[in-house]
Each structure stands twice: as C-alpha cells, then as structure tokens.
C-alpha cells in the first residue's frame, strides 16, 4: 500500500478509501436488491474498475437486460484494457473495503459476502459526477448478480481473482 504522502493528489482524491467504500456499498445494495443475497466480495474488484473508469462507466448499459457477454462484444476496447485497470485498482479496493468495514458502511458476512449497511439519507444532494458513479455502481451490482458466478464474470472480463 502506497503511503498517503507518496500518492499523487489526483490518485489521493479519486481513489480514496471513502469513495471506494461508497462504490462498493452501492454495488452491494444493487446485488442484494437483485438476488436478496449479499454480494460476493470478489465482485468489488470488478465493480470498481467498471464504475471509476469514465469511458467504461459511460458505456455501461442503461438496464440489466443487456447480457454481460453481449456488452463485452460491443465494447472490445474497454474489455481489452479492463485487466490492467482491475489490477491497478486492486489495492484501492482492498483499502476501501477495510474502510467500509471499519466505518460500518459494509459488513462482511460469514460466507465472505459484502452487505451494505449504510443508506444515503433522503434528500442528500451529491455532486453530479459522484451521483452518477453511485447510481452506476448500483446498476453494476444488479447486473453482475445476473451472472452464474463470480468466476464467470472474471472469465468474461479476462481477469483472475
């Protein structure tokens, strides 16, 4: 883990643990809304690069009706760069998970799944880009819940746990 003093200002802002925890919590909320079950924690390593990379976020489907494989077929350039983005974000995702657990935004279930324990208060206004990230994280959580297993998601995206 890179010390805060050694991080670039942009990295410190965009990859901060609180933002990661919020993205993970919203993905977990979406997953649980779709399945009734908490999100396998490994899916956080897929959700974060999908949501935080603006070109990928902008290319995400509007609904969960689009199959992940079909979306990958229409976005080969995004898929090609996905493994590198996922690897780059692995440490920030771990840090965000720890932050979320420590600040009671997330809980880790005995089976290794993440459950969101925080809800945004009604009427709470977030900046537009942050709001878009959090809404897309929720969509990604619901979307990934439709896949057979996390292994399938990882294989389609070309990454390994």
GROMACS .gro file of C-alpha atoms in nm:
model
  161
    1UNK     CA    1   0.000   0.000   0.000
    2UNK     CA    2   0.134   0.340  -0.101
    3UNK     CA    3   0.170   0.592   0.182
    4UNK     CA    4  -0.059   0.895   0.154
    5UNK     CA    5   0.238   1.129   0.133
    6UNK     CA    6   0.366   0.937  -0.172
    7UNK     CA    7   0.037   0.944  -0.364
    8UNK     CA    8  -0.032   1.191  -0.638
    9UNK     CA    9  -0.305   1.442  -0.549
   10UNK     CA   10  -0.532   1.305  -0.824
   11UNK     CA   11  -0.486   0.948  -0.706
   12UNK     CA   12  -0.549   1.050  -0.345
   13UNK     CA   13  -0.877   1.216  -0.443
   14UNK     CA   14  -1.011   0.970  -0.698
   15UNK     CA   15  -0.902   0.650  -0.527
   16UNK     CA   16  -0.964   0.746  -0.166
   17UNK     CA   17  -1.099   0.476   0.067
   18UNK     CA   18  -1.426   0.658   0.138
   19UNK     CA   19  -1.512   0.677  -0.231
   20UNK     CA   20  -1.420   0.311  -0.278
   21UNK     CA   21  -1.635   0.213   0.019
   22UNK     CA   22  -1.928   0.412  -0.123
   23UNK     CA   23  -1.890   0.245  -0.465
   24UNK     CA   24  -1.869  -0.099  -0.305
   25UNK     CA   25  -2.168  -0.031  -0.079
   26UNK     CA   26  -2.382   0.080  -0.373
   27UNK     CA   27  -2.278  -0.223  -0.578
   28UNK     CA   28  -2.360  -0.448  -0.282
   29UNK     CA   29  -2.700  -0.278  -0.244
   30UNK     CA   30  -2.776  -0.339  -0.610
   31UNK     CA   31  -2.665  -0.701  -0.589
   32UNK     CA   32  -2.879  -0.763  -0.284
   33UNK     CA   33  -3.177  -0.590  -0.445
   34UNK     CA   34  -3.149  -0.826  -0.742
   35UNK     CA   35  -3.082  -1.152  -0.557
   36UNK     CA   36  -3.180  -1.100  -0.196
   37UNK     CA   37  -2.826  -1.208  -0.110
   38UNK     CA   38  -2.516  -1.005  -0.021
   39UNK     CA   39  -2.254  -0.955  -0.292
   40UNK     CA   40  -1.953  -1.188  -0.310
   41UNK     CA   41  -1.665  -0.966  -0.202
   42UNK     CA   42  -1.457  -1.054  -0.510
   43UNK     CA   43  -1.709  -0.875  -0.732
   44UNK     CA   44  -1.590  -0.548  -0.579
   45UNK     CA   45  -1.270  -0.592  -0.778
   46UNK     CA   46  -1.481  -0.586  -1.096
   47UNK     CA   47  -1.739  -0.325  -0.995
   48UNK     CA   48  -1.486  -0.055  -0.904
   49UNK     CA   49  -1.297  -0.052  -1.237
   50UNK     CA   50  -1.628  -0.051  -1.425
   51UNK     CA   51  -1.758   0.248  -1.231
   52UNK     CA   52  -1.446   0.456  -1.175
   53UNK     CA   53  -1.317   0.446  -1.534
   54UNK     CA   54  -1.526   0.714  -1.702
   55UNK     CA   55  -1.529   0.566  -2.056
   56UNK     CA   56  -1.641   0.230  -1.914
   57UNK     CA   57  -1.898   0.395  -1.687
   58UNK     CA   58  -2.039   0.592  -1.982
   59UNK     CA   59  -2.061   0.275  -2.194
   60UNK     CA   60  -2.247   0.071  -1.930
   61UNK     CA   61  -2.595  -0.033  -2.035
   62UNK     CA   62  -2.898   0.158  -1.914
   63UNK     CA   63  -3.054  -0.155  -1.767
   64UNK     CA   64  -2.960  -0.504  -1.656
   65UNK     CA   65  -3.138  -0.662  -1.954
   66UNK     CA   66  -2.817  -0.642  -2.158
   67UNK     CA   67  -2.613  -0.958  -2.105
   68UNK     CA   68  -2.254  -0.902  -1.988
   69UNK     CA   69  -2.118  -1.109  -2.278
   70UNK     CA   70  -2.314  -0.906  -2.533
   71UNK     CA   71  -2.191  -0.581  -2.378
   72UNK     CA   72  -1.830  -0.706  -2.395
   73UNK     CA   73  -1.881  -0.793  -2.762
   74UNK     CA   74  -1.990  -0.435  -2.834
   75UNK     CA   75  -1.704  -0.282  -2.631
   76UNK     CA   76  -1.386  -0.475  -2.717
   77UNK     CA   77  -1.156  -0.179  -2.648
   78UNK     CA   78  -1.292  -0.139  -2.295
   79UNK     CA   79  -1.259  -0.513  -2.237
   80UNK     CA   80  -0.900  -0.510  -2.365
   81UNK     CA   81  -0.795  -0.255  -2.105
   82UNK     CA   82  -1.005  -0.396  -1.824
   83UNK     CA   83  -0.750  -0.641  -1.676
   84UNK     CA   84  -0.491  -0.364  -1.634
   85UNK     CA   85  -0.747  -0.131  -1.473
   86UNK     CA   86  -0.866  -0.404  -1.240
   87UNK     CA   87  -0.510  -0.486  -1.135
   88UNK     CA   88  -0.432  -0.117  -1.075
   89UNK     CA   89  -0.741  -0.081  -0.856
   90UNK     CA   90  -0.688  -0.398  -0.650
   91UNK     CA   91  -0.512  -0.222  -0.362
   92UNK     CA   92  -0.754   0.075  -0.350
   93UNK     CA   93  -1.048  -0.171  -0.349
   94UNK     CA   94  -0.893  -0.359  -0.055
   95UNK     CA   95  -0.832  -0.031   0.124
   96UNK     CA   96  -1.190   0.083   0.054
   97UNK     CA   97  -1.327  -0.248   0.180
   98UNK     CA   98  -1.133  -0.213   0.505
   99UNK     CA   99  -1.251   0.149   0.537
  100UNK     CA  100  -1.613   0.046   0.475
  101UNK     CA  101  -1.590  -0.231   0.733
  102UNK     CA  102  -1.426  -0.005   0.990
  103UNK     CA  103  -1.684   0.272   0.940
  104UNK     CA  104  -1.985   0.039   0.929
  105UNK     CA  105  -2.069   0.112   0.566
  106UNK     CA  106  -2.013  -0.254   0.483
  107UNK     CA  107  -2.031  -0.578   0.677
  108UNK     CA  108  -1.859  -0.900   0.584
  109UNK     CA  109  -2.087  -1.200   0.616
  110UNK     CA  110  -1.950  -1.537   0.735
  111UNK     CA  111  -1.966  -1.670   0.378
  112UNK     CA  112  -1.735  -1.393   0.252
  113UNK     CA  113  -2.004  -1.171   0.104
  114UNK     CA  114  -2.037  -0.794   0.145
  115UNK     CA  115  -2.356  -0.634   0.265
  116UNK     CA  116  -2.416  -0.259   0.257
  117UNK     CA  117  -2.517  -0.129   0.596
  118UNK     CA  118  -2.548   0.239   0.506
  119UNK     CA  119  -2.811   0.417   0.304
  120UNK     CA  120  -2.786   0.774   0.179
  121UNK     CA  121  -3.030   0.996   0.366
  122UNK     CA  122  -3.329   1.109   0.160
  123UNK     CA  123  -3.278   1.450   0.010
  124UNK     CA  124  -2.899   1.431   0.046
  125UNK     CA  125  -2.752   1.601  -0.260
  126UNK     CA  126  -2.427   1.472  -0.403
  127UNK     CA  127  -2.222   1.631  -0.680
  128UNK     CA  128  -2.340   1.517  -1.023
  129UNK     CA  129  -2.037   1.300  -1.111
  130UNK     CA  130  -2.040   1.128  -0.772
  131UNK     CA  131  -2.413   1.067  -0.801
  132UNK     CA  132  -2.358   0.913  -1.145
  133UNK     CA  133  -2.083   0.687  -1.006
  134UNK     CA  134  -2.301   0.567  -0.720
  135UNK     CA  135  -2.603   0.504  -0.944
  136UNK     CA  136  -2.385   0.311  -1.190
  137UNK     CA  137  -2.234   0.112  -0.903
  138UNK     CA  138  -2.584   0.008  -0.802
  139UNK     CA  139  -2.659  -0.091  -1.163
  140UNK     CA  140  -2.334  -0.288  -1.187
  141UNK     CA  141  -2.419  -0.473  -0.865
  142UNK     CA  142  -2.760  -0.571  -1.006
  143UNK     CA  143  -2.606  -0.655  -1.344
  144UNK     CA  144  -2.332  -0.878  -1.203
  145UNK     CA  145  -2.590  -1.055  -0.988
  146UNK     CA  146  -2.744  -1.193  -1.308
  147UNK     CA  147  -2.427  -1.390  -1.390
  148UNK     CA  148  -2.395  -1.754  -1.288
  149UNK     CA  149  -2.096  -1.698  -1.063
  150UNK     CA  150  -1.812  -1.454  -0.994
  151UNK     CA  151  -1.582  -1.692  -1.187
  152UNK     CA  152  -1.795  -1.642  -1.497
  153UNK     CA  153  -1.773  -1.263  -1.461
  154UNK     CA  154  -1.397  -1.278  -1.416
  155UNK     CA  155  -1.355  -1.505  -1.719
  156UNK     CA  156  -1.569  -1.286  -1.947
  157UNK     CA  157  -1.372  -0.978  -1.842
  158UNK     CA  158  -1.036  -1.151  -1.877
  159UNK     CA  159  -0.924  -1.119  -1.516
  160UNK     CA  160  -0.831  -1.369  -1.248
  161UNK     CA  161  -0.904  -1.342  -0.876
   0.00000   0.00000   0.00000
